[in-house]
Coordinates of C-alpha atoms in Angstrom, one line a residue:
Chain A
M1 CA 130.0 -41.9 -105.7
E2 CA 130.0 -38.7 -103.8
R3 CA 126.3 -39.1 -103.1
V4 CA 126.9 -42.6 -101.7
F5 CA 129.5 -41.0 -99.4
N6 CA 127.1 -38.2 -98.4
I7 CA 124.4 -40.6 -97.5
F8 CA 126.8 -42.8 -95.6
Q9 CA 127.8 -39.7 -93.6
Q10 CA 124.2 -39.0 -92.8
A11 CA 123.8 -42.6 -91.6
G12 CA 126.8 -42.1 -89.4
A13 CA 125.3 -38.9 -87.9
A14 CA 122.1 -40.8 -87.2
V15 CA 124.0 -43.6 -85.5
R16 CA 125.6 -41.1 -83.3
A17 CA 122.4 -39.2 -82.7
F18 CA 120.1 -42.1 -81.7
K19 CA 122.4 -43.4 -79.0
L20 CA 120.0 -45.6 -77.1
R21 CA 119.0 -47.5 -80.3
T22 CA 122.7 -47.8 -81.3
F23 CA 123.6 -49.1 -77.9
F24 CA 120.9 -51.8 -77.7
C25 CA 121.5 -53.0 -81.3
L26 CA 125.2 -53.0 -80.8
A27 CA 125.1 -54.8 -77.5
S28 CA 122.9 -57.6 -78.8
I29 CA 124.9 -58.1 -82.0
A30 CA 128.1 -58.1 -79.9
L31 CA 126.9 -60.9 -77.8
G32 CA 126.2 -63.1 -80.7
I33 CA 129.3 -62.3 -82.6
S34 CA 131.5 -62.9 -79.5
S35 CA 130.3 -66.5 -79.3
I36 CA 130.8 -67.0 -83.0
T37 CA 134.3 -65.6 -82.6
I38 CA 135.0 -68.0 -79.9
I39 CA 133.7 -70.9 -82.0
V40 CA 135.9 -70.0 -85.0
A41 CA 138.9 -69.5 -82.7
A42 CA 138.2 -72.8 -80.9
T43 CA 137.8 -74.7 -84.1
E44 CA 141.0 -73.3 -85.5
G45 CA 142.7 -73.8 -82.1
A46 CA 141.6 -77.5 -82.0
Y47 CA 142.9 -78.1 -85.5
Q48 CA 146.1 -76.4 -84.8
R49 CA 146.5 -78.4 -81.6
A50 CA 145.7 -81.6 -83.4
F51 CA 148.3 -80.9 -86.1
E52 CA 150.8 -80.0 -83.5
I53 CA 150.2 -83.2 -81.7
V54 CA 150.4 -85.2 -84.9
D55 CA 153.5 -83.4 -85.7
R56 CA 155.0 -84.4 -82.4
F57 CA 153.6 -87.9 -82.7
G58 CA 155.2 -88.1 -86.1
P59 CA 153.1 -88.0 -89.3
D60 CA 155.1 -91.0 -90.6
S61 CA 154.5 -93.0 -87.4
L62 CA 152.2 -95.7 -86.2
M63 CA 152.0 -97.0 -82.7
V64 CA 150.9 -100.5 -81.8
L65 CA 149.4 -101.2 -78.4
G66 CA 148.8 -104.6 -77.0
G67 CA 145.3 -105.8 -76.3
S68 CA 142.0 -105.4 -78.1
E69 CA 139.8 -102.5 -77.4
T70 CA 136.6 -104.5 -77.6
T71 CA 137.3 -108.0 -76.2
R72 CA 139.3 -107.1 -73.1
A73 CA 138.6 -104.9 -70.1
V74 CA 140.8 -102.0 -69.6
G75 CA 143.1 -103.5 -66.9
H76 CA 143.7 -106.7 -68.9
R77 CA 144.3 -105.2 -72.2
E78 CA 147.9 -104.6 -72.2
K79 CA 150.2 -107.4 -73.0
T80 CA 149.6 -109.3 -76.2
I81 CA 152.7 -108.2 -78.1
T82 CA 156.1 -109.8 -77.7
L83 CA 159.6 -108.9 -78.7
E84 CA 159.4 -111.7 -81.3
H85 CA 156.5 -109.9 -83.0
V86 CA 158.5 -106.7 -83.1
R87 CA 161.5 -108.5 -84.6
A88 CA 159.2 -110.1 -87.2
V89 CA 157.7 -106.8 -88.2
E90 CA 161.2 -105.3 -88.4
E91 CA 162.2 -108.0 -90.9
A92 CA 159.0 -108.0 -92.9
F93 CA 158.5 -104.3 -93.4
S94 CA 161.2 -102.8 -95.6
S95 CA 159.1 -99.7 -95.9
A96 CA 159.8 -98.9 -92.2
Y97 CA 163.0 -97.3 -91.2
L98 CA 162.5 -97.7 -87.4
V99 CA 160.7 -100.3 -85.3
V100 CA 161.1 -99.6 -81.6
P101 CA 159.6 -101.7 -78.9
M102 CA 158.7 -100.2 -75.6
T103 CA 157.5 -101.3 -72.2
S104 CA 156.5 -99.2 -69.3
Q105 CA 156.3 -99.4 -65.6
G106 CA 154.8 -96.7 -63.4
N107 CA 155.1 -96.0 -59.6
I108 CA 158.8 -96.5 -59.6
I109 CA 160.9 -94.8 -56.9
A110 CA 164.1 -93.2 -58.1
S111 CA 166.6 -91.7 -55.7
H112 CA 169.9 -90.0 -55.6
R113 CA 171.5 -89.4 -52.2
D114 CA 168.6 -88.1 -50.0
R115 CA 166.4 -87.1 -52.9
R116 CA 163.5 -89.2 -54.0
L117 CA 161.0 -89.1 -56.8
Q118 CA 158.1 -91.2 -58.0
T119 CA 158.4 -91.8 -61.7
R120 CA 157.8 -94.0 -64.7
V121 CA 160.4 -96.2 -66.3
I122 CA 160.3 -96.8 -70.0
G123 CA 162.2 -99.8 -71.4
S124 CA 163.2 -99.3 -75.0
T125 CA 166.2 -99.6 -77.3
H126 CA 168.9 -97.3 -78.5
D127 CA 166.4 -96.0 -81.1
Y128 CA 164.1 -94.5 -78.5
S129 CA 165.0 -90.9 -78.8
Q130 CA 165.0 -91.2 -82.6
A131 CA 161.7 -92.9 -82.6
W132 CA 160.1 -89.9 -80.8
T133 CA 162.4 -87.3 -82.3
W134 CA 163.3 -86.5 -78.8
P135 CA 166.9 -85.3 -78.6
V136 CA 169.4 -86.3 -75.9
I137 CA 170.8 -82.9 -74.9
E138 CA 173.5 -83.9 -72.5
G139 CA 175.7 -87.0 -72.3
S140 CA 175.0 -89.8 -74.8
D141 CA 172.2 -92.0 -76.0
L142 CA 171.7 -95.7 -75.1
T143 CA 173.7 -98.1 -77.2
E144 CA 173.0 -101.4 -78.8
N145 CA 175.4 -103.0 -76.4
D146 CA 173.5 -101.5 -73.4
V147 CA 170.4 -103.4 -74.7
K148 CA 172.2 -106.6 -75.4
G149 CA 174.0 -106.6 -72.2
L150 CA 171.0 -105.8 -70.0
R151 CA 173.1 -102.9 -68.6
N152 CA 171.9 -100.7 -65.7
V153 CA 172.0 -97.4 -67.6
A154 CA 169.5 -94.7 -68.0
L155 CA 168.4 -91.5 -69.8
L156 CA 166.7 -89.1 -67.5
G157 CA 163.8 -86.8 -68.3
H158 CA 164.1 -83.1 -67.6
E159 CA 162.1 -83.1 -64.4
V160 CA 163.9 -86.2 -63.0
V161 CA 167.1 -84.3 -63.3
E162 CA 165.8 -81.2 -61.7
T163 CA 164.4 -83.1 -58.7
L164 CA 167.3 -85.5 -58.1
F165 CA 170.2 -83.3 -59.1
G166 CA 169.1 -79.7 -59.1
Q167 CA 171.6 -77.7 -61.0
E168 CA 174.3 -80.5 -61.0
S169 CA 175.0 -82.5 -64.1
P170 CA 173.8 -86.1 -63.6
V171 CA 175.8 -87.6 -66.4
G172 CA 178.0 -90.4 -65.1
K173 CA 176.4 -90.4 -61.7
Y174 CA 174.3 -93.1 -60.2
V175 CA 170.6 -93.2 -59.3
F176 CA 168.7 -96.0 -57.6
V177 CA 165.8 -97.0 -59.8
N178 CA 163.6 -99.4 -57.9
R179 CA 166.7 -100.0 -55.7
I180 CA 168.8 -101.0 -58.7
P181 CA 171.9 -98.8 -59.0
T182 CA 171.8 -97.3 -62.4
Q183 CA 174.3 -95.1 -64.2
V184 CA 173.0 -92.0 -65.9
V185 CA 174.3 -91.8 -69.5
G186 CA 172.2 -88.9 -70.9
V187 CA 169.5 -86.3 -70.4
L188 CA 166.5 -85.8 -72.6
A189 CA 165.2 -82.5 -73.7
S190 CA 162.2 -81.0 -72.0
R191 CA 158.9 -82.1 -73.7
G192 CA 156.0 -81.0 -71.5
T193 CA 152.8 -83.0 -71.3
S194 CA 151.3 -85.5 -73.6
P195 CA 147.9 -84.9 -75.2
A196 CA 146.5 -87.3 -72.6
G197 CA 147.9 -85.2 -69.8
H198 CA 151.0 -87.3 -68.9
N199 CA 154.0 -85.5 -67.7
L200 CA 156.6 -86.5 -70.3
D201 CA 159.5 -85.0 -68.4
N202 CA 159.1 -87.3 -65.4
R203 CA 160.5 -90.3 -67.1
I204 CA 163.5 -92.6 -67.0
I205 CA 164.5 -94.5 -70.1
M206 CA 166.4 -97.7 -69.7
P207 CA 167.2 -100.7 -72.0
I208 CA 164.1 -102.7 -72.5
T209 CA 165.9 -105.9 -71.6
T210 CA 166.9 -104.5 -68.3
V211 CA 163.4 -103.3 -67.5
M212 CA 161.8 -106.6 -68.4
R213 CA 164.2 -108.8 -66.6
K214 CA 165.1 -106.7 -63.5
I215 CA 162.1 -104.6 -62.9
Q216 CA 159.0 -106.3 -64.4
N217 CA 160.2 -109.9 -64.1
E218 CA 158.8 -110.4 -67.6
T219 CA 160.1 -112.7 -70.2
R220 CA 157.9 -112.2 -73.2
Y221 CA 155.4 -109.4 -73.4
I222 CA 156.0 -105.7 -73.9
N223 CA 153.5 -102.8 -73.9
N224 CA 153.8 -101.4 -77.4
F225 CA 156.0 -100.6 -80.3
R226 CA 156.4 -97.7 -82.6
I227 CA 157.1 -97.9 -86.3
R228 CA 158.2 -95.1 -88.6
F229 CA 157.8 -95.4 -92.3
V230 CA 159.8 -93.8 -95.1
D231 CA 156.8 -92.7 -97.1
A232 CA 154.4 -90.7 -94.9
N233 CA 151.9 -90.3 -97.7
R234 CA 151.0 -94.0 -97.7
M235 CA 150.1 -94.3 -94.0
E236 CA 146.7 -95.8 -94.6
N237 CA 148.2 -98.6 -96.7
H238 CA 150.9 -99.2 -94.1
E239 CA 148.4 -99.4 -91.4
Q240 CA 146.4 -102.0 -93.3
E241 CA 149.4 -104.1 -94.1
L242 CA 150.6 -103.9 -90.5
R243 CA 147.2 -104.9 -89.3
S244 CA 146.9 -108.0 -91.4
F245 CA 150.5 -109.0 -90.7
L246 CA 150.0 -108.8 -86.9
R247 CA 146.7 -110.7 -87.1
Q248 CA 148.5 -113.5 -89.0
L249 CA 151.4 -113.4 -86.5
Q250 CA 149.0 -113.7 -83.5
G251 CA 146.9 -116.3 -85.3
T252 CA 143.7 -114.3 -85.0
P253 CA 140.9 -116.2 -86.8
E254 CA 139.0 -114.5 -89.6
G255 CA 136.2 -112.3 -88.3
A256 CA 137.6 -112.1 -84.8
P257 CA 138.6 -108.7 -83.5
D258 CA 142.3 -107.6 -83.4
D259 CA 144.2 -108.4 -80.3
F260 CA 146.1 -105.1 -80.5
R261 CA 145.4 -101.5 -81.3
I262 CA 147.0 -99.3 -83.9
I263 CA 147.2 -95.6 -83.3
S264 CA 147.7 -93.5 -86.4
P265 CA 147.9 -89.7 -86.9
T266 CA 144.5 -89.6 -88.5
E267 CA 143.0 -91.3 -85.5
I268 CA 144.5 -88.7 -83.2
I269 CA 143.1 -85.8 -85.2
R270 CA 139.7 -87.4 -85.2
F271 CA 139.8 -87.9 -81.4
L272 CA 140.9 -84.3 -80.7
V273 CA 138.4 -82.7 -83.0
A274 CA 135.6 -84.8 -81.4
L275 CA 136.9 -83.6 -78.0
T276 CA 136.3 -79.9 -78.8
G277 CA 133.3 -80.7 -81.0
S278 CA 130.7 -80.6 -78.2
L279 CA 131.7 -77.2 -76.9
V280 CA 131.8 -75.9 -80.4
A281 CA 128.4 -77.2 -81.1
F282 CA 127.0 -75.7 -78.0
L283 CA 128.5 -72.3 -78.6
G284 CA 127.4 -72.6 -82.2
I285 CA 123.7 -72.9 -81.2
V286 CA 124.0 -70.2 -78.7
G287 CA 125.8 -67.9 -81.2
V288 CA 123.3 -68.4 -84.0
M289 CA 120.4 -68.0 -81.6
S290 CA 121.7 -64.8 -80.1
L291 CA 122.4 -63.5 -83.6
V292 CA 118.8 -64.2 -84.7
V293 CA 117.6 -62.5 -81.5
A294 CA 119.9 -59.6 -82.1
G295 CA 118.5 -59.4 -85.6
F296 CA 114.9 -59.1 -84.3
V297 CA 116.0 -56.5 -81.7
L298 CA 117.6 -54.6 -84.6
A299 CA 114.5 -54.9 -86.8
N300 CA 112.2 -53.8 -84.0
L301 CA 114.2 -50.8 -82.9
F302 CA 114.6 -49.7 -86.5
L303 CA 110.9 -50.0 -87.2
L304 CA 110.4 -47.8 -84.1
S305 CA 113.0 -45.5 -85.3
V306 CA 111.4 -45.2 -88.8
K307 CA 108.2 -44.3 -87.1
E308 CA 109.9 -41.8 -84.9
R309 CA 111.8 -40.3 -87.8
T310 CA 108.9 -40.2 -90.3
R311 CA 109.2 -36.4 -90.5
E312 CA 112.9 -36.6 -91.1
I313 CA 112.2 -38.9 -94.0
G314 CA 109.5 -36.5 -95.3
V315 CA 112.0 -33.6 -95.2
R316 CA 114.7 -35.6 -96.9
R317 CA 112.2 -36.6 -99.6
S318 CA 111.0 -33.0 -100.1
V319 CA 114.6 -31.7 -100.7
G320 CA 115.2 -34.4 -103.3
A321 CA 116.1 -37.7 -101.7
K322 CA 115.0 -40.7 -103.8
K323 CA 113.4 -43.8 -102.3
S324 CA 116.7 -45.5 -102.9
D325 CA 118.6 -42.8 -101.0
I326 CA 116.3 -43.3 -97.9
R327 CA 116.6 -47.1 -98.1
F328 CA 120.3 -46.9 -98.5
Q329 CA 120.6 -44.5 -95.5
F330 CA 118.7 -46.8 -93.2
L331 CA 120.6 -49.9 -94.4
C332 CA 123.8 -48.0 -93.8
E333 CA 122.7 -47.2 -90.3
A334 CA 121.9 -50.9 -89.7
V335 CA 125.1 -52.2 -91.1
L336 CA 127.2 -49.5 -89.4
I337 CA 125.7 -50.5 -86.0
T338 CA 126.1 -54.2 -86.6
S339 CA 129.7 -53.6 -87.8
L340 CA 130.5 -51.8 -84.6
G341 CA 128.7 -54.7 -82.8
G342 CA 130.9 -57.1 -84.7
V343 CA 134.1 -55.4 -83.7
A344 CA 132.9 -55.2 -80.1
G345 CA 131.8 -58.8 -80.3
F346 CA 135.3 -59.8 -81.5
A347 CA 136.9 -58.0 -78.6
L348 CA 134.4 -59.6 -76.2
G349 CA 135.1 -63.0 -77.8
F350 CA 138.8 -62.4 -77.5
A351 CA 138.5 -61.7 -73.8
G352 CA 136.2 -64.7 -73.3
A353 CA 138.7 -66.9 -75.1
Q354 CA 141.5 -65.8 -72.8
L355 CA 139.3 -66.8 -69.9
L356 CA 138.5 -70.2 -71.4
T357 CA 142.2 -70.7 -72.2
T358 CA 143.4 -69.9 -68.7
M359 CA 140.5 -71.8 -67.0
A360 CA 140.3 -74.9 -69.1
D361 CA 143.5 -74.9 -71.1
F362 CA 141.2 -74.8 -74.2
P363 CA 143.2 -74.4 -77.4
M364 CA 142.3 -71.1 -79.1
H365 CA 143.7 -69.6 -82.2
F366 CA 142.7 -66.1 -83.4
S367 CA 143.3 -65.3 -87.0
W368 CA 141.9 -62.9 -89.5
R369 CA 139.4 -65.6 -90.3
A370 CA 137.6 -65.4 -86.9
F371 CA 137.5 -61.6 -87.4
A372 CA 136.2 -61.9 -91.0
V373 CA 133.6 -64.5 -90.1
G374 CA 132.3 -62.2 -87.3
L375 CA 132.2 -59.1 -89.4
G376 CA 130.6 -61.0 -92.3
L377 CA 127.9 -62.3 -90.1
S378 CA 127.2 -58.9 -88.5
W379 CA 126.9 -57.4 -92.0
T380 CA 124.5 -60.2 -92.9
V381 CA 122.4 -59.6 -89.9
G382 CA 122.4 -55.9 -90.5
I383 CA 121.3 -56.2 -94.1
L384 CA 118.9 -59.0 -93.5
F385 CA 117.1 -57.4 -90.6
G386 CA 117.6 -53.8 -91.7
L387 CA 116.1 -54.3 -95.1
Q388 CA 112.4 -54.4 -94.0
P389 CA 112.5 -51.2 -91.9
A390 CA 114.6 -49.5 -94.5
S391 CA 112.1 -50.4 -97.2
R392 CA 109.3 -49.2 -95.0
A393 CA 111.0 -45.9 -94.6
A394 CA 111.7 -45.6 -98.3
N395 CA 108.1 -46.3 -99.3
L396 CA 106.6 -43.6 -97.1
K397 CA 104.7 -41.1 -99.2
P398 CA 106.5 -37.7 -98.9
I399 CA 103.4 -35.7 -98.1
E400 CA 102.2 -38.2 -95.5
A401 CA 105.6 -38.3 -93.9
L402 CA 105.7 -34.5 -93.7
R403 CA 102.3 -34.4 -92.1
A404 CA 103.3 -36.8 -89.3
Chain B
M1 CA 106.0 -18.8 -120.9
P2 CA 104.7 -19.2 -117.4
L3 CA 106.9 -21.0 -114.8
C4 CA 104.0 -23.1 -113.7
S5 CA 101.1 -24.0 -115.9
L6 CA 98.3 -26.1 -114.4
K7 CA 95.4 -27.3 -116.6
N8 CA 92.3 -28.8 -115.1
I9 CA 94.1 -30.4 -112.2
R10 CA 92.0 -32.8 -110.2
K11 CA 93.0 -34.7 -107.1
S12 CA 91.0 -37.3 -105.3
Y13 CA 91.8 -39.6 -102.4
S14 CA 89.9 -42.7 -101.4
L15 CA 88.9 -42.6 -97.8
G16 CA 87.7 -46.1 -97.1
Q17 CA 85.1 -46.8 -99.8
E18 CA 84.4 -43.1 -100.4
E19 CA 86.2 -41.1 -103.0
V20 CA 86.9 -37.6 -101.8
E21 CA 87.8 -35.0 -104.4
I22 CA 90.1 -32.4 -102.9
L23 CA 90.9 -30.5 -106.1
R24 CA 88.1 -30.3 -108.6
G25 CA 89.6 -28.9 -111.8
I26 CA 92.1 -26.2 -111.1
S27 CA 93.7 -24.2 -113.9
L28 CA 96.4 -21.7 -112.9
E29 CA 99.4 -20.0 -114.2
I30 CA 102.3 -18.6 -112.2
Q31 CA 104.8 -16.3 -113.9
E32 CA 108.5 -16.4 -113.3
G33 CA 109.3 -13.9 -110.5
E34 CA 105.8 -13.6 -109.1
F35 CA 105.1 -13.5 -105.4
V36 CA 101.8 -15.3 -105.0
A37 CA 99.7 -15.8 -101.9
L38 CA 97.4 -18.9 -101.8
M39 CA 94.5 -18.2 -99.5
G40 CA 91.4 -20.0 -98.4
P41 CA 89.7 -21.8 -95.5
S42 CA 91.0 -25.1 -94.2
G43 CA 90.0 -28.0 -96.3
S44 CA 89.9 -25.9 -99.4
G45 CA 92.8 -27.8 -100.9
K46 CA 95.6 -25.2 -100.6
T47 CA 98.2 -27.6 -99.3
T48 CA 97.2 -30.3 -101.8
L49 CA 97.6 -27.8 -104.6
M50 CA 101.0 -26.7 -103.2
N51 CA 102.2 -30.3 -102.9
I52 CA 101.3 -30.8 -106.6
I53 CA 103.0 -27.6 -107.7
G54 CA 106.0 -28.6 -105.6
C55 CA 106.1 -32.1 -107.1
L56 CA 105.6 -33.8 -103.7
D57 CA 102.4 -35.2 -105.0
V58 CA 100.9 -36.0 -108.4
P59 CA 97.4 -35.0 -109.7
T60 CA 94.9 -37.7 -110.4
T61 CA 94.1 -36.1 -113.7
G62 CA 95.1 -32.9 -115.5
E63 CA 98.3 -31.5 -116.9
Y64 CA 101.0 -29.7 -115.0
I65 CA 103.9 -28.1 -116.9
F66 CA 106.8 -26.6 -115.0
A67 CA 109.2 -24.4 -117.0
G68 CA 108.2 -26.0 -120.2
Q69 CA 108.5 -29.6 -118.9
K70 CA 105.5 -31.8 -118.4
V71 CA 105.6 -33.0 -114.8
S72 CA 102.6 -35.3 -114.8
G73 CA 104.0 -38.7 -115.8
L74 CA 107.4 -38.4 -114.3
T75 CA 108.5 -41.3 -112.1
D76 CA 109.1 -41.0 -108.4
D77 CA 112.9 -40.8 -108.9
E78 CA 112.4 -38.1 -111.6
L79 CA 110.2 -36.1 -109.3
S80 CA 112.8 -36.3 -106.6
I81 CA 115.4 -34.9 -109.0
F82 CA 112.9 -32.2 -110.0
R83 CA 112.3 -31.2 -106.4
N84 CA 116.0 -31.2 -105.7
E85 CA 116.8 -28.9 -108.6
H86 CA 113.8 -26.6 -108.9
M87 CA 111.9 -26.5 -105.6
G88 CA 112.6 -25.0 -102.2
F89 CA 110.2 -25.8 -99.4
V90 CA 109.5 -23.8 -96.2
F91 CA 107.2 -25.4 -93.7
Q92 CA 105.1 -24.2 -90.9
N93 CA 106.9 -26.4 -88.4
F94 CA 110.3 -25.6 -89.9
H95 CA 111.1 -29.3 -90.2
L96 CA 114.8 -29.1 -89.4
L97 CA 116.6 -32.3 -88.5
P98 CA 116.9 -32.1 -84.8
Y99 CA 120.3 -34.0 -84.6
A100 CA 122.0 -32.0 -87.3
N101 CA 123.4 -28.5 -86.7
V102 CA 122.4 -25.4 -88.6
L103 CA 125.0 -25.7 -91.3
E104 CA 124.3 -29.4 -91.8
N105 CA 120.6 -28.6 -92.1
V106 CA 121.2 -26.0 -94.7
L107 CA 123.4 -28.4 -96.6
L108 CA 120.8 -31.2 -96.7
P109 CA 119.5 -30.6 -100.2
T110 CA 123.0 -30.5 -101.6
L111 CA 123.6 -34.1 -100.5
Y112 CA 121.0 -35.3 -103.0
V113 CA 122.2 -33.4 -106.1
S114 CA 122.3 -35.6 -109.1
G115 CA 125.0 -35.4 -111.8
K116 CA 127.7 -32.8 -111.6
K117 CA 127.5 -30.4 -108.7
E118 CA 127.9 -26.7 -109.4
G119 CA 130.0 -24.5 -107.2
A120 CA 130.9 -25.2 -103.6
P121 CA 127.9 -26.1 -101.6
L122 CA 129.6 -25.2 -98.3
K123 CA 130.5 -21.7 -99.5
R124 CA 126.9 -21.2 -100.8
A125 CA 125.4 -22.4 -97.5
R126 CA 127.6 -20.0 -95.5
E127 CA 126.6 -17.1 -97.8
L128 CA 122.9 -18.0 -97.3
L129 CA 123.4 -18.1 -93.5
K130 CA 124.9 -14.7 -93.7
L131 CA 122.0 -13.6 -95.8
V132 CA 119.5 -14.8 -93.2
G133 CA 121.6 -13.4 -90.4
L134 CA 122.7 -16.6 -88.8
E135 CA 126.4 -16.8 -89.8
D136 CA 127.4 -17.0 -86.2
R137 CA 125.1 -19.9 -85.4
E138 CA 126.5 -22.5 -87.8
R139 CA 127.2 -25.1 -85.1
F140 CA 124.0 -24.6 -83.2
K141 CA 121.4 -27.3 -83.0
P142 CA 117.8 -26.3 -84.0
S143 CA 116.7 -26.8 -80.4
Q144 CA 119.1 -24.0 -79.4
L145 CA 117.4 -21.5 -81.7
S146 CA 114.2 -19.5 -81.5
G147 CA 111.3 -20.2 -83.9
G148 CA 112.2 -17.3 -86.1
Q149 CA 115.8 -18.4 -86.3
Q150 CA 114.8 -21.9 -87.1
Q151 CA 112.6 -20.6 -89.9
R152 CA 115.5 -18.6 -91.3
V153 CA 117.6 -21.8 -91.3
A154 CA 114.7 -23.5 -93.2
I155 CA 114.7 -20.6 -95.7
A156 CA 118.5 -20.9 -96.2
R157 CA 118.0 -24.6 -96.8
A158 CA 115.2 -24.0 -99.3
L159 CA 117.6 -21.7 -101.2
V160 CA 120.8 -23.7 -101.1
N161 CA 120.3 -25.5 -104.5
D162 CA 119.2 -22.3 -106.1
P163 CA 115.6 -23.4 -107.0
R164 CA 113.3 -21.5 -109.3
L165 CA 110.3 -21.8 -107.1
I166 CA 110.0 -21.3 -103.3
L167 CA 106.9 -22.9 -101.7
A168 CA 106.1 -21.8 -98.2
D169 CA 103.2 -23.5 -96.3
E170 CA 102.1 -21.2 -93.5
P171 CA 105.7 -20.1 -92.9
T172 CA 104.6 -17.6 -90.2
G173 CA 102.0 -19.8 -88.6
Q174 CA 104.1 -20.6 -85.5
L175 CA 105.7 -17.2 -85.1
D176 CA 104.7 -14.0 -83.4
S177 CA 103.8 -11.0 -85.5
S178 CA 107.1 -9.2 -85.4
T179 CA 109.1 -12.4 -86.2
A180 CA 106.5 -13.2 -88.9
R181 CA 107.2 -9.8 -90.4
E182 CA 111.0 -10.5 -90.5
I183 CA 110.4 -13.9 -92.2
M184 CA 108.1 -12.3 -94.8
D185 CA 110.6 -9.5 -95.4
L186 CA 113.1 -12.2 -96.0
L187 CA 110.9 -14.0 -98.5
Q188 CA 110.1 -10.8 -100.2
K189 CA 113.8 -10.1 -100.5
M190 CA 114.1 -13.5 -102.3
G191 CA 111.2 -12.4 -104.6
H192 CA 113.0 -9.2 -105.4
G193 CA 116.0 -11.3 -106.1
G194 CA 114.2 -13.0 -109.0
K195 CA 112.8 -16.1 -107.2
T196 CA 109.2 -17.1 -107.7
V197 CA 107.6 -17.4 -104.3
M198 CA 104.3 -19.0 -103.4
V199 CA 103.0 -18.7 -99.8
I200 CA 100.0 -20.4 -98.3
T201 CA 98.6 -18.3 -95.5
H202 CA 95.5 -17.5 -93.5
D203 CA 97.0 -14.3 -92.3
L204 CA 96.1 -11.1 -94.2
A205 CA 99.2 -9.3 -93.0
T206 CA 101.2 -12.1 -94.5
A207 CA 99.2 -12.1 -97.7
A208 CA 99.7 -8.4 -98.0
Y209 CA 103.3 -9.1 -99.1
A210 CA 102.0 -10.9 -102.2
E211 CA 101.7 -9.2 -105.6
R212 CA 98.9 -11.6 -106.4
K213 CA 96.4 -13.5 -104.2
V214 CA 94.8 -16.7 -105.3
H215 CA 91.7 -17.6 -103.3
M216 CA 90.5 -21.2 -103.1
Q217 CA 87.2 -22.6 -102.0
D218 CA 86.1 -26.2 -102.1
G219 CA 88.8 -27.4 -104.4
L220 CA 88.4 -24.6 -106.9
V221 CA 90.2 -21.3 -107.5
S222 CA 87.6 -18.7 -106.8
G223 CA 89.3 -15.7 -108.3

């Protein structure tokens, strides 16, 4: 054990002594490890982001959008779902505890006194905030009677309140929504941006009946509805049941595509992971290639080093070093350098990740795992590419090494 | 019982297709505590013989017994242990590690000690540095020392594991005559201290220190 420590110390001394070799090996390893570090952090970040989004979306939720993906063009996709469909689903699915219809209208001007704001109006029911687990932090929620009575009442998003009211409390006051005087009953908590990049805080929520009749002049169709199930573990069954139920409801013939689209938590994860996948793949190739290159750099510099230090090897052998001692020393040197390279690469990757995050809002998550993968790979490179030079050093004949 | 007993040692190398015989049947005994000079022209096989005696190389045929133990037939690892325990080498070119300081160079053989270590290597290394007169140069690098000083470090290194045999291959070859004398005085002191010393040399002044001279010619001991 002490011998191992002694030889390790010798390796450390050599790493310090042959600075140029150490620097070049270290730098090339660090480059490879940094991109590997970024990959691991990006993958973890993507998964974390995906699960955050799913968490916010609701792991027990499905959303049904009108219009088929395949048979209709983008602009004509929307409206194939009616309030009747929603009501039918509500009655048929006892496994669901919430079924909330929604309709949406963009480019709406909202104003209060001399302040104006372009915003989006969402028509929904009194269950809206519960459907999205989006609390009303001031005032009160919409009521069933608001919906039945087509009342001109609204919940305001955080940004709408800030723009129209500043520090004032908006509750009980009136805003003009698309020139309709509307009383503010509550304020929703701040929620940031959606995964698709929509500003969720620039929203006004009103009874769906009011929005359809008074803003959209629409009697039947809505945009989408959201359904939350009691048992989140059976989401795939729920999705299938809902699909066949809706097809029947819409009278879609067998074999024809759906005239609606169901968004599920699994689908969101798949989408998000695919989004980061290309960058991860690119960095992966770059990382592995640069590690291989780094390995060859290491092997070459070590072979040179063995040649240069032939005498040292001879001297060590003459005072009693075994072949295995020499091999171990050179391997230690290689692994020591690549470990340092691994640590430097981790730091470099960390810095690079900060840059990526600030520049492209790329989700990154650093954990011990990224560090462990980096260090593990640098050890692998050190051992793999250090083995040949180390064996060559070990197999030098003492008398020939001394003569060099 | 002699310390070294060589019987009909032969050593040949193959140079391409040709087989060159460097040692052609050498029989030699060295007694414990002897100071032996090995002399002879270049190419006579002095260094090869010394390498075999020092267990750096193995004979092609013949029997070599060191302190009652048969050396021929030991594995590479066993030979390494043998060198570590029993042999101390002093080379013409000093062969110090350039990136290690004086103390680290002296300690080098102690790093490879097998089994339980005896005493405190650091204490012994410092004692030896004092003995060779370099106790105030511990932290110096070899490049900061003169040739004579470097050879003293090498002698301290050769002694640190307390070997029974010291083998010096032209130890004064790179040194001026007064420095050479100092080095030989030092080796002689070791001899008087009970070590067996074997020196290869061309130089008659150096050989004069020896109690016994062994002459070699064409791979044979000539008397």
